[in-house]
């Protein structure tokens, strides 16, 4: 059920792909919680081990783990190209997986939370941090600051150089 929930949430937040390492799931259970049928909309990659994990070039691996040395999520700067890995329910990322991560991030809670909820919080935080939304007001009565209007340069028309005779 958690896998289906994470797939649906990733689809809703516009993820490019989804991956699982050593997955043990039943398709029927996934479909019960993934009502958006995310597998039809984003690729699902499965890997047999941490060593087998392959990510696109330039893609940072961000581990979500409650460790002393992890950066707290509200202070984390999300890389432009990133893949996020969460440990199993009632478990942790293996030492091999933690070593493979470029960043370790923790959600500042008193104790571990459901993996589906953890994934949703991380995706929401990433969306907020990308700066596509107006800044929040400084108090409940203040209106959000308006986003500046998007400006792009003048149109450039490129022509092939003419062959000289």
mmCIF file of N, CA, C and O in Angstrom, residues 27-61:
data_model
loop_
_atom_site.group_PDB
_atom_site.id
_atom_site.type_symbol
_atom_site.label_atom_id
_atom_site.label_comp_id
_atom_site.label_asym_id
_atom_site.label_seq_id
_atom_site.Cartn_x
_atom_site.Cartn_y
_atom_site.Cartn_z
ATOM 1 N N UNK A 27 1.208 -6.405 -7.126
ATOM 2 C CA UNK A 27 0.602 -5.415 -8.027
ATOM 3 C C UNK A 27 -0.810 -5.062 -7.592
ATOM 4 O O UNK A 27 -1.202 -3.898 -7.612
ATOM 5 N N UNK A 28 -1.583 -6.037 -7.161
ATOM 6 C CA UNK A 28 -2.975 -5.790 -6.759
ATOM 7 C C UNK A 28 -3.040 -4.797 -5.594
ATOM 8 O O UNK A 28 -3.871 -3.897 -5.579
ATOM 9 N N UNK A 29 -2.129 -4.950 -4.609
ATOM 10 C CA UNK A 29 -2.102 -4.033 -3.466
ATOM 11 C C UNK A 29 -1.686 -2.629 -3.894
ATOM 12 O O UNK A 29 -2.216 -1.639 -3.397
ATOM 13 N N UNK A 30 -0.729 -2.541 -4.807
ATOM 14 C CA UNK A 30 -0.270 -1.243 -5.302
ATOM 15 C C UNK A 30 -1.434 -0.512 -5.976
ATOM 16 O O UNK A 30 -1.650 0.673 -5.751
ATOM 17 N N UNK A 31 -2.192 -1.217 -6.770
ATOM 18 C CA UNK A 31 -3.311 -0.597 -7.499
ATOM 19 C C UNK A 31 -4.425 -0.110 -6.568
ATOM 20 O O UNK A 31 -5.142 0.811 -6.908
ATOM 21 N N UNK A 32 -4.544 -0.718 -5.378
ATOM 22 C CA UNK A 32 -5.559 -0.265 -4.421
ATOM 23 C C UNK A 32 -5.272 1.153 -3.935
ATOM 24 O O UNK A 32 -6.191 1.938 -3.708
ATOM 25 N N UNK A 33 -4.007 1.479 -3.744
ATOM 26 C CA UNK A 33 -3.676 2.809 -3.228
ATOM 27 C C UNK A 33 -3.213 3.779 -4.309
ATOM 28 O O UNK A 33 -3.194 4.980 -4.095
ATOM 29 N N UNK A 34 -2.857 3.270 -5.497
ATOM 30 C CA UNK A 34 -2.452 4.150 -6.592
ATOM 31 C C UNK A 34 -3.627 4.337 -7.544
ATOM 32 O O UNK A 34 -3.696 3.737 -8.603
ATOM 33 N N UNK A 35 -4.538 5.184 -7.140
ATOM 34 C CA UNK A 35 -5.742 5.396 -7.946
ATOM 35 C C UNK A 35 -5.499 6.235 -9.190
ATOM 36 O O UNK A 35 -6.374 6.353 -10.038
ATOM 37 N N UNK A 36 -4.299 6.821 -9.327
ATOM 38 C CA UNK A 36 -3.994 7.601 -10.529
ATOM 39 C C UNK A 36 -3.371 6.731 -11.620
ATOM 40 O O UNK A 36 -3.134 7.199 -12.717
ATOM 41 N N UNK A 37 -3.096 5.460 -11.300
ATOM 42 C CA UNK A 37 -2.442 4.530 -12.224
ATOM 43 C C UNK A 37 -1.119 5.117 -12.726
ATOM 44 O O UNK A 37 -0.847 5.201 -13.912
ATOM 45 N N UNK A 38 -0.302 5.534 -11.760
ATOM 46 C CA UNK A 38 0.958 6.222 -12.039
ATOM 47 C C UNK A 38 1.886 5.431 -12.946
ATOM 48 O O UNK A 38 2.622 6.018 -13.739
ATOM 49 N N UNK A 39 1.870 4.118 -12.854
ATOM 50 C CA UNK A 39 2.771 3.294 -13.667
ATOM 51 C C UNK A 39 2.564 3.510 -15.164
ATOM 52 O O UNK A 39 3.461 3.257 -15.959
ATOM 53 N N UNK A 40 1.404 4.010 -15.551
ATOM 54 C CA UNK A 40 1.161 4.324 -16.960
ATOM 55 C C UNK A 40 1.721 5.693 -17.338
ATOM 56 O O UNK A 40 1.763 6.046 -18.507
ATOM 57 N N UNK A 41 2.123 6.476 -16.343
ATOM 58 C CA UNK A 41 2.542 7.851 -16.590
ATOM 59 C C UNK A 41 4.005 8.138 -16.288
ATOM 60 O O UNK A 41 4.557 9.114 -16.780
ATOM 61 N N UNK A 42 4.630 7.338 -15.421
ATOM 62 C CA UNK A 42 6.044 7.550 -15.152
ATOM 63 C C UNK A 42 6.740 6.200 -15.042
ATOM 64 O O UNK A 42 6.170 5.244 -14.525
ATOM 65 N N UNK A 43 7.968 6.138 -15.561
ATOM 66 C CA UNK A 43 8.688 4.861 -15.544
ATOM 67 C C UNK A 43 8.983 4.397 -14.123
ATOM 68 O O UNK A 43 9.321 5.198 -13.262
ATOM 69 N N UNK A 44 8.868 3.090 -13.903
ATOM 70 C CA UNK A 44 9.204 2.471 -12.623
ATOM 71 C C UNK A 44 10.391 1.549 -12.874
ATOM 72 O O UNK A 44 10.293 0.585 -13.634
ATOM 73 N N UNK A 45 11.522 1.878 -12.287
ATOM 74 C CA UNK A 45 12.729 1.071 -12.422
ATOM 75 C C UNK A 45 12.910 0.253 -11.158
ATOM 76 O O UNK A 45 12.738 0.769 -10.050
ATOM 77 N N UNK A 46 13.262 -1.007 -11.304
ATOM 78 C CA UNK A 46 13.562 -1.841 -10.153
ATOM 79 C C UNK A 46 15.004 -2.324 -10.269
ATOM 80 O O UNK A 46 15.473 -2.630 -11.372
ATOM 81 N N UNK A 47 15.684 -2.360 -9.143
ATOM 82 C CA UNK A 47 17.080 -2.785 -9.095
ATOM 83 C C UNK A 47 17.218 -3.899 -8.073
ATOM 84 O O UNK A 47 16.570 -3.873 -7.028
ATOM 85 N N UNK A 48 18.082 -4.854 -8.376
ATOM 86 C CA UNK A 48 18.241 -6.026 -7.514
ATOM 87 C C UNK A 48 19.062 -5.748 -6.264
ATOM 88 O O UNK A 48 18.986 -6.498 -5.298
ATOM 89 N N UNK A 49 19.857 -4.676 -6.280
ATOM 90 C CA UNK A 49 20.702 -4.364 -5.122
ATOM 91 C C UNK A 49 21.113 -2.902 -5.165
ATOM 92 O O UNK A 49 20.926 -2.215 -6.179
ATOM 93 N N UNK A 50 21.724 -2.427 -4.080
ATOM 94 C CA UNK A 50 22.235 -1.054 -4.024
ATOM 95 C C UNK A 50 23.302 -0.860 -5.098
ATOM 96 O O UNK A 50 23.336 0.163 -5.780
ATOM 97 N N UNK A 51 24.160 -1.869 -5.278
ATOM 98 C CA UNK A 51 25.218 -1.777 -6.288
ATOM 99 C C UNK A 51 24.657 -1.687 -7.707
ATOM 100 O O UNK A 51 25.274 -1.104 -8.587
ATOM 101 N N UNK A 52 23.496 -2.275 -7.938
ATOM 102 C CA UNK A 52 22.894 -2.274 -9.272
ATOM 103 C C UNK A 52 22.184 -0.953 -9.602
ATOM 104 O O UNK A 52 21.865 -0.698 -10.765
ATOM 105 N N UNK A 53 21.944 -0.119 -8.602
ATOM 106 C CA UNK A 53 21.236 1.149 -8.816
ATOM 107 C C UNK A 53 21.979 2.025 -9.807
ATOM 108 O O UNK A 53 23.164 2.293 -9.651
ATOM 109 N N UNK A 54 21.271 2.465 -10.834
ATOM 110 C CA UNK A 54 21.831 3.372 -11.839
ATOM 111 C C UNK A 54 20.908 4.569 -11.966
ATOM 112 O O UNK A 54 19.703 4.407 -12.130
ATOM 113 N N UNK A 55 21.483 5.760 -11.873
ATOM 114 C CA UNK A 55 20.717 6.999 -12.013
ATOM 115 C C UNK A 55 21.237 7.771 -13.222
ATOM 116 O O UNK A 55 22.377 7.571 -13.649
ATOM 117 N N UNK A 56 20.436 8.681 -13.749
ATOM 118 C CA UNK A 56 20.906 9.503 -14.865
ATOM 119 C C UNK A 56 22.147 10.306 -14.470
ATOM 120 O O UNK A 56 22.333 10.658 -13.304
ATOM 121 N N UNK A 57 22.985 10.607 -15.445
ATOM 122 C CA UNK A 57 24.197 11.399 -15.216
ATOM 123 C C UNK A 57 23.818 12.740 -14.586
ATOM 124 O O UNK A 57 22.860 13.386 -14.998
ATOM 125 N N UNK A 58 24.535 13.124 -13.552
ATOM 126 C CA UNK A 58 24.300 14.404 -12.887
ATOM 127 C C UNK A 58 23.173 14.388 -11.880
ATOM 128 O O UNK A 58 22.839 15.414 -11.293
ATOM 129 N N UNK A 59 22.556 13.230 -11.647
ATOM 130 C CA UNK A 59 21.434 13.118 -10.717
ATOM 131 C C UNK A 59 21.971 12.778 -9.328
ATOM 132 O O UNK A 59 22.630 11.757 -9.135
ATOM 133 N N UNK A 60 21.725 13.652 -8.356
ATOM 134 C CA UNK A 60 22.176 13.423 -6.982
ATOM 135 C C UNK A 60 21.221 12.465 -6.285
ATOM 136 O O UNK A 60 20.010 12.523 -6.484
ATOM 137 N N UNK A 61 21.781 11.586 -5.469
ATOM 138 C CA UNK A 61 20.963 10.662 -4.689
ATOM 139 C C UNK A 61 20.816 11.225 -3.281
ATOM 140 O O UNK A 61 21.807 11.487 -2.597
#
